[in-house]
Coordinates of C-alpha atoms and ligand atoms in Angstrom, one line a residue:
X1402 CA 18.0 66.2 55.6
X1403 CA 20.9 65.0 57.9
X1404 CA 20.0 61.9 60.0
X1405 CA 22.1 63.1 62.9
X1406 CA 20.7 66.6 63.6
X1407 CA 17.9 67.0 61.1
X1408 CA 19.5 70.0 59.4
X1409 CA 19.7 70.4 55.6
X1410 CA 22.8 68.7 54.3
X1411 CA 24.0 71.9 52.6
X1412 CA 23.9 73.9 55.8
X1413 CA 25.7 71.2 57.7
X1414 CA 28.4 71.2 55.1
X1415 CA 28.6 75.0 55.3
X1416 CA 29.2 74.8 59.1
X1417 CA 32.1 72.5 58.5
X1418 CA 33.6 74.8 55.9
X1419 CA 33.3 77.7 58.3
X1420 CA 35.0 75.7 61.1
X1421 CA 37.9 74.7 58.9
X1422 CA 38.3 78.3 57.6
X1423 CA 38.3 79.7 61.1
X1424 CA 40.9 77.2 62.4
X1425 CA 43.1 77.9 59.4
X1426 CA 42.9 81.6 60.1
X1427 CA 43.6 81.1 63.8
X1428 CA 46.7 79.0 63.0
X1429 CA 47.8 81.7 60.5
X1430 CA 47.3 84.4 63.2
X1431 CA 49.4 82.5 65.7
X1432 CA 52.3 82.1 63.2
X1433 CA 51.9 85.8 62.2
X1434 CA 52.4 86.9 65.8
X1435 CA 55.5 84.7 66.0
X1436 CA 56.7 86.2 62.7
X1437 CA 56.3 89.8 64.1
X1438 CA 58.5 88.9 67.1
X1439 CA 61.0 87.1 64.8
X1440 CA 61.2 90.2 62.6
X1441 CA 61.8 92.4 65.7
X1442 CA 64.7 90.1 66.7
X1443 CA 66.1 90.8 63.2
X1444 CA 66.0 94.5 64.1
X1445 CA 63.5 95.2 61.3
X1446 CA 60.2 96.8 60.5
X1447 CA 58.2 94.8 58.0
X1448 CA 55.9 96.2 55.3
X1449 CA 53.3 94.1 53.6
X1450 CA 52.5 95.4 50.1
X1451 CA 49.0 94.5 48.8
X1452 CA 47.5 95.4 45.3
X1453 CA 46.1 94.1 42.1
X1454 CA 48.6 92.6 39.6
X1455 CA 50.3 95.4 37.6
X1456 CA 49.9 98.3 40.1
X1457 CA 53.6 98.8 40.1
X1458 CA 54.8 97.2 43.4
X1459 CA 58.0 95.8 42.1
X1460 CA 58.7 99.0 40.1
X1461 CA 58.2 101.0 43.3
X1462 CA 60.6 98.7 45.1
X1463 CA 63.3 99.1 42.4
X1464 CA 63.1 102.9 42.6
X1465 CA 62.9 102.9 46.4
X1466 CA 66.1 100.8 46.6
X1467 CA 67.9 103.2 44.2
X1468 CA 67.0 106.1 46.4
X1469 CA 67.7 104.5 49.8
X1470 CA 71.1 103.1 48.7
X1471 CA 73.1 102.1 51.7
X1472 CA 71.4 104.4 54.2
X1473 CA 69.1 101.5 55.4
X1474 CA 69.6 97.8 55.2
X1475 CA 66.8 96.4 53.2
X1476 CA 65.6 92.8 52.6
X1477 CA 62.8 91.8 50.2
X1478 CA 60.4 88.9 50.2
X1479 CA 58.7 88.5 46.9
X1480 CA 55.4 86.6 46.6
X1481 CA 54.0 85.2 43.4
X1482 CA 52.0 82.2 42.2
X1483 CA 54.9 81.2 39.8
X1484 CA 58.3 82.4 38.6
X1485 CA 61.4 84.1 40.1
X1486 CA 60.9 87.2 37.9
X1487 CA 60.3 89.8 40.6
X1488 CA 63.2 88.4 42.7
X1489 CA 65.5 88.6 39.7
X1490 CA 64.6 92.3 39.2
X1491 CA 65.3 93.0 42.9
X1492 CA 68.5 91.0 43.0
X1493 CA 69.9 93.3 40.4
X1494 CA 69.8 96.1 43.0
X1495 CA 72.2 94.1 45.2
X1496 CA 69.9 93.5 48.2
X1497 CA 69.0 90.2 49.8
X1498 CA 65.8 88.8 48.2
X1499 CA 63.8 85.7 48.6
X1500 CA 61.1 84.5 46.1
X1501 CA 58.2 82.7 47.6
X1502 CA 55.9 80.9 45.1
X1503 CA 52.5 79.8 46.3
X1504 CA 52.0 77.3 43.5
X1505 CA 48.4 78.5 42.9
X1506 CA 47.3 80.2 46.1
X1507 CA 46.2 83.8 45.6
X1508 CA 48.0 85.2 48.7
X1509 CA 51.0 84.7 51.0
X1510 CA 50.4 83.2 54.5
X1511 CA 52.3 83.5 57.7
X1512 CA 54.0 80.0 57.6
X1513 CA 55.4 80.7 54.1
X1514 CA 56.7 84.1 55.1
X1515 CA 58.3 82.5 58.2
X1516 CA 60.3 80.3 55.8
X1517 CA 61.1 83.4 53.8
X1518 CA 62.5 85.2 56.9
X1519 CA 65.0 82.4 57.5
X1520 CA 66.1 82.4 53.9
X1521 CA 66.5 86.1 54.0
X1522 CA 68.5 86.0 57.2
X1523 CA 70.9 83.5 55.6
X1524 CA 71.8 86.1 53.0
X1525 CA 73.0 88.6 55.6
X1526 CA 76.1 88.2 57.7
X1527 CA 74.5 89.2 61.0
X1528 CA 70.9 88.3 60.0
X1529 CA 69.9 91.9 60.7
X1530 CA 67.8 94.3 58.6
X1531 CA 66.3 97.8 59.0
X1532 CA 63.3 97.3 56.7
X1533 CA 61.8 94.1 55.2
X1534 CA 59.4 94.5 52.3
X1535 CA 57.0 91.7 51.6
X1536 CA 55.5 92.0 48.2
X1537 CA 52.3 90.0 48.3
X1538 CA 50.7 88.1 45.4
X1539 CA 48.9 90.5 43.1
X1540 CA 45.3 90.3 44.4
X1541 CA 43.1 92.9 46.1
X1542 CA 40.9 90.4 48.0
X1543 CA 42.5 87.4 49.6
X1544 CA 45.8 88.9 51.0
X1545 CA 43.7 91.2 53.3
X1546 CA 42.6 88.3 55.4
X1547 CA 46.1 86.9 56.2
X1548 CA 48.3 88.7 58.7
X1549 CA 51.9 87.9 57.8
X1550 CA 53.4 89.4 60.9
X1551 CA 54.0 92.8 59.3
X1552 CA 54.1 96.1 61.1
X1553 CA 52.7 98.2 58.3
X1554 CA 50.3 97.3 55.6
X1555 CA 50.3 99.3 52.3
X1556 CA 47.6 99.2 49.7
X1557 CA 48.5 100.3 46.2
X1558 CA 46.0 101.3 43.4
X1559 CA 47.3 102.5 40.1
X1560 CA 45.6 105.2 38.1
X1561 CA 44.5 102.8 35.2
X1562 CA 42.7 100.6 37.7
X1563 CA 40.1 103.3 38.5
X1564 CA 39.2 105.4 41.6
X1565 CA 36.3 103.1 42.6
X1566 CA 38.7 100.5 44.1
X1567 CA 38.4 101.6 47.8
X1568 CA 34.6 101.4 47.7
X1569 CA 34.7 98.0 46.0
X1570 CA 37.3 96.4 48.3
X1571 CA 36.4 97.8 51.8
X1572 CA 38.0 94.9 53.8
X1573 CA 41.4 95.5 52.2
X1574 CA 41.3 99.3 52.9
X1575 CA 40.0 98.8 56.5
X1576 CA 43.2 97.0 57.5
X1577 CA 45.7 99.3 55.8
X1578 CA 48.0 101.9 57.3
X1579 CA 48.9 103.6 54.0
X1580 CA 47.1 104.0 50.7
X1581 CA 49.4 104.7 47.8
X1582 CA 48.0 105.9 44.4
X1583 CA 50.6 104.9 41.8
X1584 CA 51.3 105.9 38.2
X1585 CA 49.9 109.4 38.8
X1586 CA 51.8 110.6 35.7
X1587 CA 48.9 108.8 33.8
X1588 CA 46.2 111.0 35.3
X1589 CA 45.8 113.1 32.1
X1590 CA 44.9 109.9 30.2
X1591 CA 42.5 108.1 32.5
X1592 CA 39.2 109.0 34.2
X1593 CA 40.6 108.6 37.7
X1594 CA 39.3 110.9 40.4
X1595 CA 41.9 111.4 43.2
X1596 CA 39.1 113.1 45.2
X1597 CA 36.8 110.1 45.0
X1598 CA 39.6 107.6 45.8
X1599 CA 40.7 109.6 48.8
X1600 CA 37.2 110.3 50.1
X1601 CA 36.1 106.6 49.9
X1602 CA 39.4 105.4 51.4
X1603 CA 39.1 107.8 54.4
X1604 CA 35.4 107.0 54.9
X1605 CA 36.4 103.3 55.3
X1606 CA 39.6 104.1 57.4
X1607 CA 39.8 107.6 58.7
X1608 CA 43.4 107.1 60.0
X1609 CA 44.7 106.0 56.6
X1610 CA 47.7 107.9 55.3
X1611 CA 47.7 108.6 51.6
X1612 CA 50.6 109.1 49.2
X1613 CA 50.6 109.7 45.5
X1614 CA 53.5 108.5 43.4
X1615 CA 54.9 107.9 39.9
X1616 CA 58.0 106.0 40.7
X1617 CA 59.9 106.1 37.4
X1618 CA 59.2 109.9 37.1
X1619 CA 60.3 110.4 40.7
X1620 CA 56.9 111.9 41.8
X1621 CA 56.1 111.6 45.4
X1622 CA 59.3 109.5 46.0
X1623 CA 61.0 112.0 48.4
X1624 CA 57.9 111.8 50.7
X1625 CA 57.8 108.0 50.4
X1626 CA 61.4 107.6 51.3
X1627 CA 60.9 110.1 54.3
X1628 CA 58.0 108.0 55.4
X1629 CA 60.1 104.8 55.3
X1630 CA 63.0 106.5 57.2
X1631 CA 60.6 107.7 59.8
X1632 CA 59.1 104.2 60.2
X1633 CA 62.5 102.8 60.8
X1634 CA 63.3 105.5 63.4
X1635 CA 60.0 105.2 65.3
X1636 CA 59.3 101.5 65.1
X1637 CA 62.6 99.6 64.9
Ligands
MG181 MG1 55.5 92.4 41.3

């Protein structure tokens, strides 16, 4: 028992943990709102990409950059726990890219992305962009709680991961604007039900847009690029 209030020590500690967590999220939210304004002053629309590791986020970006070419000015912020590997892949496409490493944290947060925005702007003569992609740390849980200041949030699930992911990770799907099913060229080899994935995702989030892609094979990529161009025209 606690001498001060008579509660059980464990529940007292729990209260403190909840308080710290709430103030951390409130501070993140304030910075996220500032990031959104910051991104708008850069002329850009920002897209936060969330998925498990290995869903094909970086591969999608590589093929997207090939298709968009010089028609839109793109910047990329890469998030990982360690290494510059994803930034190195994107740099080969000739676009400004910043690698953020969290040093262990399982998600990006708004203060780290704010630093990334400055580093990105330094790679552009006028500091302006049309679209900024933020590739989050591969994790289908923690990134959902942290607003980064993005305008659009995309959740990717690849065919090998299974069609039960929307039902298992409802918070992540609730906050998304677009659900992309990737690696659809593998559908003949895996027990993945497009119908189940779509049905569960729409049950959680009826306004969710859904796209199916296989980036290296070019499937769904015309629709994806049209979606991005439309975003830029309507939001920027
Ligand atoms: Mg990646």
